[in-house]
Structure formats: structure tokens, C-alpha cells
Coordinates of C-alpha atoms in Angstrom, one line a residue:
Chain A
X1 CA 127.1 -92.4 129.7
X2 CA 123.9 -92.8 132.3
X3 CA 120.5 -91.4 131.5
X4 CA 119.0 -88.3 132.9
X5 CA 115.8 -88.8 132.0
X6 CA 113.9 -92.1 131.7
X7 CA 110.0 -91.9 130.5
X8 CA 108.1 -95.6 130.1
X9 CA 105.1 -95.9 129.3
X10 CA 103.6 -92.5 129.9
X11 CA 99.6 -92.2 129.0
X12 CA 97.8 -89.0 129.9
X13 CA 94.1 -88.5 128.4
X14 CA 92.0 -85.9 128.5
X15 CA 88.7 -85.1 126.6
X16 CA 90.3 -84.6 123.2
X17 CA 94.0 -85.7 123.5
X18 CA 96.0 -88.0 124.8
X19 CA 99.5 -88.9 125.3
X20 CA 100.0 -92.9 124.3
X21 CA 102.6 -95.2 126.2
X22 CA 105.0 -92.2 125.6
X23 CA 108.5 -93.9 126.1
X24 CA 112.0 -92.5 125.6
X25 CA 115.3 -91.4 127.5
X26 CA 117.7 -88.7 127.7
X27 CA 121.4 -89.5 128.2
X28 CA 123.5 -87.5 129.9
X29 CA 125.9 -84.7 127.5
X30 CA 123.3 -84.5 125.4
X31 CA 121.3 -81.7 123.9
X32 CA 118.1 -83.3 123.1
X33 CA 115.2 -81.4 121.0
X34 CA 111.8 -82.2 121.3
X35 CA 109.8 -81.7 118.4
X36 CA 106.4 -81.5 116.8
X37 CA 103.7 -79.6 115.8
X38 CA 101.3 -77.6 117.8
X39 CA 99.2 -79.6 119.6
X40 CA 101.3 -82.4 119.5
X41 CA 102.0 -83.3 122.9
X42 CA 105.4 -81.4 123.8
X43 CA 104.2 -79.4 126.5
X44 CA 101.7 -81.8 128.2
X45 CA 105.0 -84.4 128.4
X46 CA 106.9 -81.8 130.4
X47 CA 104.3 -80.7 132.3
X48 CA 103.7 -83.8 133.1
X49 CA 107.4 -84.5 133.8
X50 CA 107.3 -81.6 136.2
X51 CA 104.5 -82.9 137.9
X52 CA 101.9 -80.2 136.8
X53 CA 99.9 -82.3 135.7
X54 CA 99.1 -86.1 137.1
X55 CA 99.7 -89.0 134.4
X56 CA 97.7 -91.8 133.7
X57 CA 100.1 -94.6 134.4
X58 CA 103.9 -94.9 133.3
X59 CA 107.5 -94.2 135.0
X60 CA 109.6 -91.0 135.0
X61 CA 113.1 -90.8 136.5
X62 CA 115.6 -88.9 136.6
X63 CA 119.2 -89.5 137.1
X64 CA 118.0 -92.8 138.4
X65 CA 115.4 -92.0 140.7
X66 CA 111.5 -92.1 140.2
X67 CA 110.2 -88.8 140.6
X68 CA 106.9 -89.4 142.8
X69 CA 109.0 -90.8 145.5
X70 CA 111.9 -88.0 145.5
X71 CA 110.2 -85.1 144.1
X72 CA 112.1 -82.4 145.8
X73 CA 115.1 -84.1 146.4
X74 CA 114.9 -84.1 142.0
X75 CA 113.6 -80.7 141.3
X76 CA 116.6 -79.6 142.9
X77 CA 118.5 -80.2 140.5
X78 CA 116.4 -79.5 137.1
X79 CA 116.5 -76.0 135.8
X80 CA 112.7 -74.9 134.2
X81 CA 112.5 -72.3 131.5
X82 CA 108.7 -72.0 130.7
X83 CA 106.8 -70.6 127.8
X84 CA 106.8 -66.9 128.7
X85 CA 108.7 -67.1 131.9
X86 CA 105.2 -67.2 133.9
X87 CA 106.3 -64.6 136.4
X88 CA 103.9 -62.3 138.7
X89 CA 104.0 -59.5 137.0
X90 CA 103.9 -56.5 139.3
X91 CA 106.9 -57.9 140.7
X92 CA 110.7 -57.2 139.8
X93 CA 113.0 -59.5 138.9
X94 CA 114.6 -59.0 142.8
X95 CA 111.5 -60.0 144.0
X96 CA 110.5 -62.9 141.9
X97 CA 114.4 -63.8 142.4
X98 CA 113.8 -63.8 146.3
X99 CA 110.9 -66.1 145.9
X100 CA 112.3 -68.7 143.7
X101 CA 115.8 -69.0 144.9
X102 CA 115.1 -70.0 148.5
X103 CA 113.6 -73.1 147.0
X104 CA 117.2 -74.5 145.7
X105 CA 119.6 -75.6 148.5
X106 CA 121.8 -75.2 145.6
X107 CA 120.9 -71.9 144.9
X108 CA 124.3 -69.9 143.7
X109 CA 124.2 -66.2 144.3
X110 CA 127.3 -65.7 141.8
X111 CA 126.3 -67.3 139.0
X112 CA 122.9 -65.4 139.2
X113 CA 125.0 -62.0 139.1
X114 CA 127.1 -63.1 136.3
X115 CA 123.6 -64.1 134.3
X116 CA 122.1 -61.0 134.5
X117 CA 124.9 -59.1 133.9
X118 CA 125.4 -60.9 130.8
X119 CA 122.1 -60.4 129.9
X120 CA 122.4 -57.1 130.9
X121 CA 119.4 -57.3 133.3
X122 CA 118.1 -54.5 135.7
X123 CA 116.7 -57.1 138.7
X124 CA 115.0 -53.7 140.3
X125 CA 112.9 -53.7 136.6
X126 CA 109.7 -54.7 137.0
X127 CA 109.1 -58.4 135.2
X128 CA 105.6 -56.5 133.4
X129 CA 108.1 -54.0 131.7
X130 CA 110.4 -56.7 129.6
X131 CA 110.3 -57.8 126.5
X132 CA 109.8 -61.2 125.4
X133 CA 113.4 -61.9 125.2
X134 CA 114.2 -60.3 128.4
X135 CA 111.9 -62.7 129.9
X136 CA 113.2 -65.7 128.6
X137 CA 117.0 -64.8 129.6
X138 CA 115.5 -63.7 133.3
X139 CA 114.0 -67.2 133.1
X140 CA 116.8 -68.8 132.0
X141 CA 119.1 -66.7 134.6
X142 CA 116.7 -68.3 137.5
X143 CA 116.9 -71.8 135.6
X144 CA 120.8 -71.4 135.5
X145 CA 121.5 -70.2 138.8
X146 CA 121.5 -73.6 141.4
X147 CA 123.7 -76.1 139.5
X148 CA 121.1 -78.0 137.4
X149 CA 122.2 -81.0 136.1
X150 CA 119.2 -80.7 133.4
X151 CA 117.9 -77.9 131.7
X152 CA 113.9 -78.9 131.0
X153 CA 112.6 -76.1 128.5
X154 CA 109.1 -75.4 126.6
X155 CA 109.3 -74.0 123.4
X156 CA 111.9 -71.1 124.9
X157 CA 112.6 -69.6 121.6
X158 CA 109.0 -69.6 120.4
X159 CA 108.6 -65.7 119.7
X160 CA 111.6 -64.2 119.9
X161 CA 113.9 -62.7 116.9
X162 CA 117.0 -64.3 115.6
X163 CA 119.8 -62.8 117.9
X164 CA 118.4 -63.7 120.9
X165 CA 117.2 -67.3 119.5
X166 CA 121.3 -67.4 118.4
X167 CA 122.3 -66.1 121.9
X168 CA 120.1 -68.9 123.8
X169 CA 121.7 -71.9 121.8
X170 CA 125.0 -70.1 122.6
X171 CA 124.2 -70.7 126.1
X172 CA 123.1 -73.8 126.2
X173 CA 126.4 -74.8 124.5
X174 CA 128.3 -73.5 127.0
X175 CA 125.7 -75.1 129.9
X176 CA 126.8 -78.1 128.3
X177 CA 130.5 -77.7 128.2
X178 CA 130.9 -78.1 132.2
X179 CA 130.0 -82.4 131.8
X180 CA 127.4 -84.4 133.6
X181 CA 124.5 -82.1 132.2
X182 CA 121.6 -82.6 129.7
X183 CA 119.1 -80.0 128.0
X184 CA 115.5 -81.3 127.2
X185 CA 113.8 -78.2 125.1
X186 CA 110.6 -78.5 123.1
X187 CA 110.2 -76.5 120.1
X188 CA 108.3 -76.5 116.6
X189 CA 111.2 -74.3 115.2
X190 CA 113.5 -77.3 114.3
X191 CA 116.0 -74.6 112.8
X192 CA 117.5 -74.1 116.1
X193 CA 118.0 -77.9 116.5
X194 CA 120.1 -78.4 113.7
X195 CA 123.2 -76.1 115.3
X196 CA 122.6 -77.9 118.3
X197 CA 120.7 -80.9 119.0
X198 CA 122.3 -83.9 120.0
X199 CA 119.6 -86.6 120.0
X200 CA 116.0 -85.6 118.4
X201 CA 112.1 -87.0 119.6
X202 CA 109.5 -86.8 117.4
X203 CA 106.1 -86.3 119.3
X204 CA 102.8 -86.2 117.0
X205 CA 99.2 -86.8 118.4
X206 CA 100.4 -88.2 121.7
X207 CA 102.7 -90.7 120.1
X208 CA 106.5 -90.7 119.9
X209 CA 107.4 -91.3 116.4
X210 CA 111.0 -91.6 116.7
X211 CA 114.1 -91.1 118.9
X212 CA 117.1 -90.8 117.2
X213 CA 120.8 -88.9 117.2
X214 CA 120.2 -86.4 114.9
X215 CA 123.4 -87.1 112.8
X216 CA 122.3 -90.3 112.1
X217 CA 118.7 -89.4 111.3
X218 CA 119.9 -86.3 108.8
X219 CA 122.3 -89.4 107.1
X220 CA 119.8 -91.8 106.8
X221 CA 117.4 -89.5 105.1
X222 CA 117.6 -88.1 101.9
X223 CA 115.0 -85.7 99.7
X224 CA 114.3 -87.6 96.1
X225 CA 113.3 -86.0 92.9
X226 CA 112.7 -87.0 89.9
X227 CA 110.4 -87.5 87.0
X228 CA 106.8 -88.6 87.8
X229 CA 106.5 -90.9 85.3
X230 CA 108.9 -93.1 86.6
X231 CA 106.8 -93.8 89.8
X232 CA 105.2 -97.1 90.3
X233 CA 102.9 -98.9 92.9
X234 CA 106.2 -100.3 94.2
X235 CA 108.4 -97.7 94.1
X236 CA 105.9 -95.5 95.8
X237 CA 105.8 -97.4 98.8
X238 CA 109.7 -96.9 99.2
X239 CA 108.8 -93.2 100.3
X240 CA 107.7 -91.6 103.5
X241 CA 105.8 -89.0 102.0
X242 CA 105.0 -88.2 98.6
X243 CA 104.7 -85.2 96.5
X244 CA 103.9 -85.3 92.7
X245 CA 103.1 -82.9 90.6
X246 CA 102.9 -82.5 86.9
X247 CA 106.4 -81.4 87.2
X248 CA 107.7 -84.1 89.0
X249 CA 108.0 -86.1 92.4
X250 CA 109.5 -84.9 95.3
X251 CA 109.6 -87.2 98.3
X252 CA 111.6 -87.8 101.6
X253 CA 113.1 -91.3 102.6
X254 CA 115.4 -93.2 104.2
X255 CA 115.5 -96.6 101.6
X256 CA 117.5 -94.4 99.3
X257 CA 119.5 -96.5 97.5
X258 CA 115.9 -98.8 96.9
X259 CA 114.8 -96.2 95.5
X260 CA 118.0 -95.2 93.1
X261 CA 117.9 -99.0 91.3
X262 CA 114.4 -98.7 91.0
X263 CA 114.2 -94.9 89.5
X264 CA 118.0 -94.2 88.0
X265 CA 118.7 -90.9 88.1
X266 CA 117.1 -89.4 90.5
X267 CA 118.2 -86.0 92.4
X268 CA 119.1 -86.5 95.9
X269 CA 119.3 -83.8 98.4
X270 CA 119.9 -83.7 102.5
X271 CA 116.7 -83.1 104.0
X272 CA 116.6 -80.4 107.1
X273 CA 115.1 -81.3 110.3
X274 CA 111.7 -79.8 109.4
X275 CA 111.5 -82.1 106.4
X276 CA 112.0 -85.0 108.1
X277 CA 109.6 -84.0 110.8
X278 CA 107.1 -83.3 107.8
X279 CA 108.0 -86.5 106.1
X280 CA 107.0 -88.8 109.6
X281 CA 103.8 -86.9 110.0
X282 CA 102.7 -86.5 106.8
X283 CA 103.5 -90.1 106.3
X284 CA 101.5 -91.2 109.2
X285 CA 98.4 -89.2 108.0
X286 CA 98.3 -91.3 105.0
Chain B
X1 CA 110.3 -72.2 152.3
X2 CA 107.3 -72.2 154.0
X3 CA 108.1 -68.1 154.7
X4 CA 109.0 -67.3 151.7
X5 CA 105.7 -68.5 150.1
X6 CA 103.9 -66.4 152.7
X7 CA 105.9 -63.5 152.1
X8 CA 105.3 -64.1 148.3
X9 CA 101.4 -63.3 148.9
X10 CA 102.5 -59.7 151.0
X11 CA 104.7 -58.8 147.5
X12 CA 101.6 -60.0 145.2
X13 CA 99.5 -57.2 146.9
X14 CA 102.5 -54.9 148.1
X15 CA 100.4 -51.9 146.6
X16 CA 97.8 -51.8 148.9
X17 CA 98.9 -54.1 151.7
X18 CA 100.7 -51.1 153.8
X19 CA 96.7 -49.0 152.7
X20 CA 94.6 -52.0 154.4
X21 CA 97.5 -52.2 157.7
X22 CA 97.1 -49.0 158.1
X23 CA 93.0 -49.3 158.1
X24 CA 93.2 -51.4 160.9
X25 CA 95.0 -48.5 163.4
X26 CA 92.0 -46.4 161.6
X27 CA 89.0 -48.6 162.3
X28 CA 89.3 -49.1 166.1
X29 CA 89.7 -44.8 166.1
X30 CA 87.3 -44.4 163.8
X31 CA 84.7 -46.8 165.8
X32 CA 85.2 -45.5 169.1
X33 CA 84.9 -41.8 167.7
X34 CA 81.8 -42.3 166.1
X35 CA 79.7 -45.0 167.4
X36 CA 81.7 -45.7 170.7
X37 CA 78.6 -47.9 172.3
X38 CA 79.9 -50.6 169.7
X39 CA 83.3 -50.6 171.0
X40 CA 85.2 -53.5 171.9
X41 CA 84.3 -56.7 170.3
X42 CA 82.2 -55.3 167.3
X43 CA 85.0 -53.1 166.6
X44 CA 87.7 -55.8 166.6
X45 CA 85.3 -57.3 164.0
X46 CA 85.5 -54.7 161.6
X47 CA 89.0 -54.5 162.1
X48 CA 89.5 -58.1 161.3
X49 CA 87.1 -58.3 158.6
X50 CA 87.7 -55.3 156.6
X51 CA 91.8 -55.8 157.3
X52 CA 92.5 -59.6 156.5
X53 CA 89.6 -60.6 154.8
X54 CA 90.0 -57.7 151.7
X55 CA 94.0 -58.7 151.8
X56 CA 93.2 -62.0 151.7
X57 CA 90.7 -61.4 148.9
X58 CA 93.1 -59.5 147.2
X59 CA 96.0 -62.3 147.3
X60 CA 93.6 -64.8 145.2
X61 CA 92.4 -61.8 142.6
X62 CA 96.3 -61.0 142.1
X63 CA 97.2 -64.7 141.7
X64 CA 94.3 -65.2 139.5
X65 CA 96.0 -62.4 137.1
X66 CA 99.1 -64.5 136.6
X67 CA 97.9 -68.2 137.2
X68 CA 100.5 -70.1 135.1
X69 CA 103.1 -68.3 137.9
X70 CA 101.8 -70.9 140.4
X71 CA 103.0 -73.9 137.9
X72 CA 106.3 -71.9 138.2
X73 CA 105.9 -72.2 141.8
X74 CA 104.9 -75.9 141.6
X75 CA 107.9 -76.7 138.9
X76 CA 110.6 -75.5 141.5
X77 CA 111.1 -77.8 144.5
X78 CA 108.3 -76.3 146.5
X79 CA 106.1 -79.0 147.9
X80 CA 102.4 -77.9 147.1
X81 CA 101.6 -78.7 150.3
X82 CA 103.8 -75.9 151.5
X83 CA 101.8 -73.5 149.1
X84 CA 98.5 -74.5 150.6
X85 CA 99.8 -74.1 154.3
X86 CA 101.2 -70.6 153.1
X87 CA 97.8 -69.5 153.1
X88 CA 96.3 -70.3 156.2
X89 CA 99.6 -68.8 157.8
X90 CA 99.4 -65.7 155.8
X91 CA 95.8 -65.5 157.2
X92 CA 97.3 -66.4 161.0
X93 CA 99.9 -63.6 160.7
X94 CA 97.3 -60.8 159.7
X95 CA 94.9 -61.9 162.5
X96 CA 97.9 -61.5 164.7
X97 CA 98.4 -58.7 163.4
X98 CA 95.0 -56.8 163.6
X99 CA 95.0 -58.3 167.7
X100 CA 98.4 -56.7 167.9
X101 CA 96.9 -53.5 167.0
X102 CA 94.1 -53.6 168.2
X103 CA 95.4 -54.3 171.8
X104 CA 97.8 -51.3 171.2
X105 CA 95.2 -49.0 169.9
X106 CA 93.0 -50.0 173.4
X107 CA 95.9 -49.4 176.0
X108 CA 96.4 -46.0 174.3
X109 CA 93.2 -44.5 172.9
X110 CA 91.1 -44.1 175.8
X111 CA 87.4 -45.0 174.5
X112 CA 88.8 -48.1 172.4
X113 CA 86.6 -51.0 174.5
X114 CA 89.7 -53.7 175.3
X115 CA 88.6 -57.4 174.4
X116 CA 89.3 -60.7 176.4
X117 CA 91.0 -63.7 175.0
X118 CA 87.8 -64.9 174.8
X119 CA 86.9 -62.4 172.1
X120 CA 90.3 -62.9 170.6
X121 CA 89.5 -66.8 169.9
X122 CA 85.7 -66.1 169.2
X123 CA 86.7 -64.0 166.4
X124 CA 89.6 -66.1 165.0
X125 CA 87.3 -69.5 165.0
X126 CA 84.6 -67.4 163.0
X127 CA 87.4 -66.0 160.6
X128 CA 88.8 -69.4 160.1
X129 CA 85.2 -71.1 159.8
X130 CA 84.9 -68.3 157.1
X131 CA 88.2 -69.0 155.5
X132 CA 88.2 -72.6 156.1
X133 CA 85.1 -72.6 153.8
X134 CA 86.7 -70.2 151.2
X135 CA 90.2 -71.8 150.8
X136 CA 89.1 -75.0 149.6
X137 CA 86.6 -73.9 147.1
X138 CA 89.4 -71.1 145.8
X139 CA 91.5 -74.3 145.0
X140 CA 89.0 -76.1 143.7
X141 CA 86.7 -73.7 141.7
X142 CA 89.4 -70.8 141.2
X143 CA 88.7 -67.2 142.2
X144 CA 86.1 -66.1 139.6
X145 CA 83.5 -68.6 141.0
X146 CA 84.5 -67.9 144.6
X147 CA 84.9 -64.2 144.4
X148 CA 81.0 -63.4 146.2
X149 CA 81.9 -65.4 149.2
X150 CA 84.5 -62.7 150.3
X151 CA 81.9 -59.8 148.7
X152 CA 78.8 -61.6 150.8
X153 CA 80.9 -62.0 153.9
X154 CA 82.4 -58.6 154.1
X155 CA 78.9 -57.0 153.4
X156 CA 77.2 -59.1 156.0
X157 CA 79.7 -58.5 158.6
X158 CA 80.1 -54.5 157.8
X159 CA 76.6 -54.2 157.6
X160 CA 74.7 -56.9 159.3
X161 CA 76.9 -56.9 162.9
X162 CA 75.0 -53.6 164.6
X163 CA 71.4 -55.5 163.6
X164 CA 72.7 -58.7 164.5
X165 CA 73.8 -57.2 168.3
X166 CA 70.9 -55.1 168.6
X167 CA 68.6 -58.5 167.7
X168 CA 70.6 -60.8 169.8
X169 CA 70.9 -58.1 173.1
X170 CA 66.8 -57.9 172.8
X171 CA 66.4 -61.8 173.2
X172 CA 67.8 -60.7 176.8
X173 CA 69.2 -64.5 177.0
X174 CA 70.3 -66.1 180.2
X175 CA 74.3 -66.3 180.2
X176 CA 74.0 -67.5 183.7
X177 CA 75.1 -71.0 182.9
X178 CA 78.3 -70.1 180.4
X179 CA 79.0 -67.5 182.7
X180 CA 79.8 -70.2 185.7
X181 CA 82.6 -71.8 183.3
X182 CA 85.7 -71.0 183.5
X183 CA 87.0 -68.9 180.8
X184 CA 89.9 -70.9 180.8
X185 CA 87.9 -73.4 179.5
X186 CA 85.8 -71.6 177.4
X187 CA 88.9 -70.4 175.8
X188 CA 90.4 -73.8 175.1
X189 CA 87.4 -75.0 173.5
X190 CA 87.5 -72.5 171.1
X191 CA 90.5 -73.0 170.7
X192 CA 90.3 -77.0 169.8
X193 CA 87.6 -75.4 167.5
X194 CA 90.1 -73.3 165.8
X195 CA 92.2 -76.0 165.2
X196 CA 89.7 -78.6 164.2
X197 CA 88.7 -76.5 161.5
X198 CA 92.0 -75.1 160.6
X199 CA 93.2 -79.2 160.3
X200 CA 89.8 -80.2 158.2
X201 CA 90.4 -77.3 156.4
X202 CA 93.8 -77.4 155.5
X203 CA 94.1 -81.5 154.6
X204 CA 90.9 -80.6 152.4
X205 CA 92.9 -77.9 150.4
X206 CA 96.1 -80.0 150.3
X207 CA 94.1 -82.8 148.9
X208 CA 92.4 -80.6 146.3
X209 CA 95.7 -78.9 145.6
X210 CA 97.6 -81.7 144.8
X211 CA 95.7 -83.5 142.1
X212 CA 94.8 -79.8 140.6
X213 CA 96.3 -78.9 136.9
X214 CA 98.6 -76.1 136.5

């Protein structure tokens, strides 16, 4: 299985943030979630993947290929689903269609019918006049429509109710089913990673704080509770984060069996996504 | 792709684009009717000004209503180069444009003063000095801290080019010695001009374009 998507060493400042030798790989057939808080980093990494913005130093390739030198010849064949679409407006979705599509040899009339049939699009509706979640499946309809071999989203169900969230993961299922293909989406709603997520990065303050498959990571980890009392200076240290109240401890790690011959008894519990996302950052505020 | 971009910036302002074409069949008539002693090359001015330079004004305030749709743009495999040439074509084609109509509007409206080639290049080379300035800055600075360069322009032109001919026709200066060159070559100066400017210009855009965050 060859990579998609190779980031070393990618630094981006500006006044207040950074991004810090950012480093990690997508491999092909995978569905790979990008997490973190707001403000984390998520979106300046992809747009500085997409060349929106202009990095520091570091390397990005894709399927191979380093994207300064082969910019077009790459774009080609990444499908982009932005935050809110970021349409003109005052056009309809024929229009906006006729604009993007020329830009993809690949560009598959067909496929773009079936999409927004499916979606049950109007393309002579002006863009201004749909709802959020019309937006994103138009978006997604242009992303979908030229053969991509990578599907590069930002945040794309951030806003938009349940069903439609459900649909999109749906489609990005089947996206995957046809082989040789990789999703990259960004999102603070880890919820949506756990049906589908192959690999997970953790991005906070510029830093990538892991890259891992997510099975692994959700076996490794395990939510402890127990009573307070039995906490020591050593035990403590066997947590990631740490919550104790007068009622008890509750805490997230991945030395559990540490921690079960130093406090017997304990509860365990499998930790979602979001806990373990909690569990790294809080941790690394300490 | 290079088309496509350019007919991108006639959908952006597709409201009053077919309004501001329609202006310059209106100006020339409107010229010749009421102040016809300022026919000919003062009239192709207005045409030109109050036709392409409003449009063109009008592309940068619609784009400026949806700027994160230009790191759309720059996301799909459309060089940014190509999105910076787009404009100075876009500009090209309306000039081309207003001469087309204007030359029309002379050959059939008897009192609409025909202009030379010589006007025709004059008036380009000051459009494109004018937009040559004004692209680059847009890119750079964005069109709320360019938007008075249009305004200024327009209002100096509309209002500035009868006191401007009356001042310059009362100098009573010798043309003696342009007059013995040929227009031929009067005409390809202007138009090395043109392209000078429109080549300085457009590298500076593409340079500014290229490094700018979307």
C-alpha cells in the first residue's frame, strides 16, 4: 500500500501561531481524520497543502510527487470540499459548475449528473439560496466529479444536522469502495470519525501529537476509575490526564495494566475518540 | 482555462454587464446629440471609461463579496498566473469591444466623429497605464483600499476631459513636427507602449498574486 500524501517537516509561522515541523502520511485505502480543536492547525495544514498559503520550509507530496514542481499535474487529481463551499454567490450551481469543471481534464459529466441527482440538486438554483447542507453536497458533487484519487476536506460536516453528517460519511464509504483512493477530512466533531476513520492525526498548537490507526489507538486506551485515595505520586504519573474529585478519579491512559497492579480494582471503560483527544491535550497542558 | 476565468468575471457581474454594454451604443449617440463639437476622440473616451472601467470596477467589488471563492479557484488546478492574465484579457475584450462599437455607431450615425488607429492606441495605452496601476495594487491591497482609484479616475475623466481639451487647444501648440511622422510609426510606438506596460504590469501582479494568502 503506497502513500497519497507525504508531509515532512512542514513549519508555517505567523504572528500568533505556527505550525511546527508538522510530519505525517496518508496511505492509500484509507479514511484518515484530522483532528483537534479550534485553532489548532487543521485548516492552515490543508491550506497549506493546497498551496493557499506558502510554508515555511518542509516537503508535501502526493502520490509520490512534490507538489511545487507538479502543481497542476496534482490538483488534478485531489477533490476539495471547503468550509462552506466558498462559491460566488449570485451564481447557480450551472454556472459555478461551468467555471470549475473546465479546470479537470478529468472532469466526468456523468458522475456529476448522478451527484446531484442524488443529492437532489436544482444546478439552475442559485448557490445564495441553499442551505448549509446543500452546499456542502454541491461542493462535494464538484469534488466528486473528475476521478480524484484523494478527497482533501475542511471541517465538511461542521454545521450541519445529523442526517446529512450520516449521509456524507455514507459517501465517503462508498468513494472509498472503488480502490486506489484516500480521504483526508479535518474536523473537531470526532463522532463522525469513529464510523469511519481509518488512521487518526492529532494536531494541537501547531504540533502533531500523534498518528495512529484508530483501532489500535481506541485498544490501547482505556478510561480508569476508581477511588481517590488510592492515588499516589507514582501511580499518578501512569495517567495522561487526570481528574479527581472528592468522589473519585477518573483518568484516561494507555499503561493500563500499570495502573491495575498498582490500584486493584479499578473500573475500566473504552474511551471515545474525543476522550482521547481530550486526554493528549489536556495532558500536554500540564 | 484561461477563457473560462475571463468568462467567470462577465457571470460575477452578469446583472449589469448587458446595462454598461448597452451604455456604450448610448454614449457615442448621446455625445454627438448633445455636445457634438466633442465628438470623435473625447467621445470614445467616455465610452471607454464609463463602459470598461465601471465593469472592471464592478468585477473586483463582486469578488471582494465572496473572497474565500478565489482560494476555491486557486485549490482547483488553475495556475494563479492564469487568474491574473484573466484580468488584463477581460479588460482587452471590453476595449475591443467599446472600438467595435464605437466604429459601428460612426459608419451609421451620421454626426458620431470616426477616430484613427491612432486614437484607438492613444486611448488603450492610457486605459492600460490606468489599469496597469490599479491591478497590482487590487492584488496587493484588496479592493477596499483601492476602490478611489477607479472613483478618482472615472470622475476626472467624465468631468475633467472638456477642461482638459479646451486648456490644451488654447496652448495653440506646434504639431508640426509629430505631424511629419508617419502614423505608422506613431502607431507602433504606442503600441510597444501598450505592451511594455501591459508586460510590467502583468509580471508585477503575477508576482504579487502568487505569494498572496487565500
Amino acid at each position: 500500500m503506497g502513500n497519497i500524501l507525504e508531509i515532512s517537516g512542514l513549519n508555517k509561522s505567523y504572528k500568533d501561531f505556527s505550525l511546527t515541523d508538522v510530519s505525517f502520511t496518508l496511505p492509500e485505502d484509507c479514511i484518515t481524520g484530522f483532528i483537534g480543536i479550534n485553532g489548532a492547525g487543521k485548516t492552515t495544514t490543508i491550506r497549506t497543502i493546497l498551496g493557499l498559503t506558502q510554508k515555511t520550509s518542509g516537503t508535501i507530496k502526493l502520490f509520490g510527487k512534490n507538489i511545487e514542481t507538479n502543481e497542476q499535474e496534482l490538483k488534478n487529481r485531489i477533490g476539495v470540499v471547503l468550509d462552506d463551499g466558498r462559491f460566488y454567490d449570485e451564481l447557480t450551481m450551472a454556472e459555478m459548475k461551468s467555471i470549475i469543471a473546465p479546470a479537470y481534464s478529468k472532469w466526468n459529466e456523468k458522475d456529476y449528473k448522478e451527484y446531484m441527482d442524488r443529492f437532489s440538486l436544482n444546478p439552475k438554483q442559485k448557490i445564495i439560496t441553499l442551505s448549509k447542507g446543500m452546499r456542502m453536497k454541491f461542493a462535494l458533487t464538484l469534488a466528486l466529479s473528475h476521478e480524484a484519487e484523494l478527497l482533501i476536506m475542511d471541517e465538511p460536516t461542521s454545521g450541519l444536522d445529523p442526517l446529512i453528517r450520516s449521509q456524507l460519511l455514507e459517501i465517503m464509504s462508498d468513494y472509498m469502495k472503488k480502490g486506489g483512493r484516500g480521504v483526508f477530512f479535518s474536523t473537531h466533531i470526532t463522532s463522525d470519525l469513529e464510523k469511519v476513520a481509518d488512521m487518526l492525526i492529532l494536531i494541537n498548537n501547531g504540533k502533531i501529537l500523534f498518528e495512529q490507526e484508530k483501532d489500535i489507538l481506541m485498544d490501547s486506551f482505556r478510561i480508569i476509575k476508581g477511588d481517590s485515595r488510592m492515588l499516589n505520586t507514582d501511580n499518578k504519573k501512569l495517567f495522561m490526564s487526570l481528574e479527581v474529585t472528592e468522589f473519585g478519579f477518573e483518568g484516561i491512559t494507555n499503561r493500563v495494566s500499570e495502573i491495575q497492579s498498582s490500584i486493584p480494582g479499578v473500573l475500566t471503560e473504552k474511551p471515545s475518540i474525543e476522550d482521547i483527544m481530550l486526554g493528549y491535550i489536556e495532558g500536554g497542558n500540564k | 482555462m484561461l477563457m473560462q476565468l475571463v468568462r467567470k468575471d462577465f457571470l460575477i457581474v452578469k446583472k449589469y454587464v448587458f446595462f454598461m454594454m448597452l451604455l456604450a451604443v448610448a454614449v457615442p449617440l448621446f455625445v454627438a446629440w448633445k455636445q457634438p463639437e466633442i465628438t470623435g476622440i473625447i467621445s470614445f473616451v467616455y465610452t471607454v471609461v464609463l463602459t470598461e472601467l465601471i465593469i472592471c470596477q464592478g468585477v473586483s467589488q463582486e469578488e471582494s463579496k465572496f473572497p474565500k471563492a478565489a482560494a476555491l479557484l486557486c485549490s482547483v488546478p488553475y495556475k494563479r498566473s492564469a487568474i491574473v492574465k484573466a484580468k488584463y484579457v477581460f479588460f482587452l475584450l471590453l476595449y475591443a469591444y467599446c472600438w467595435a462599437v464605437y466604429t459601428v455607431m460612426a459608419l451609421l450615425v451620421p454626426g458620431v466623429g470616426a477616430i484613427d488607429l491612432t486614437v484607438v492606441l492613444s486611448v488603450l495605452l492610457v486605459g492600460m497605464i490606468l489599469y496597469g496601476i490599479y491591478l497590482p495594487l487590487y492584488f496587493k491591497y484588496g479592493v477596499e483600499k483601492t476602490r478611489f482609484f477607479f472613483m478618482i479616475c472615472i470622475f476626472a475623466i467624465s468631468f475633467g476631459m472638456p477642461i482638459f481639451y479646451n486648456y490644451f487647444t488654447s496652448l495653440h501648440i506646434d504639431f508640426s513636427m509629430l505631424a511629419s511622422i508617419p502614423a505608422a510609426v506613431i502607431n507602433l510606438i504606442l503600441l510597444i507602449l501598450f505592451a511594455v506596460t501591459l508586460g510590467v504590469s502583468m509580471t508585477i501582479s503575477i508576482r504579487i498574486y502568487s505569494k498572496k494568502e487565500l
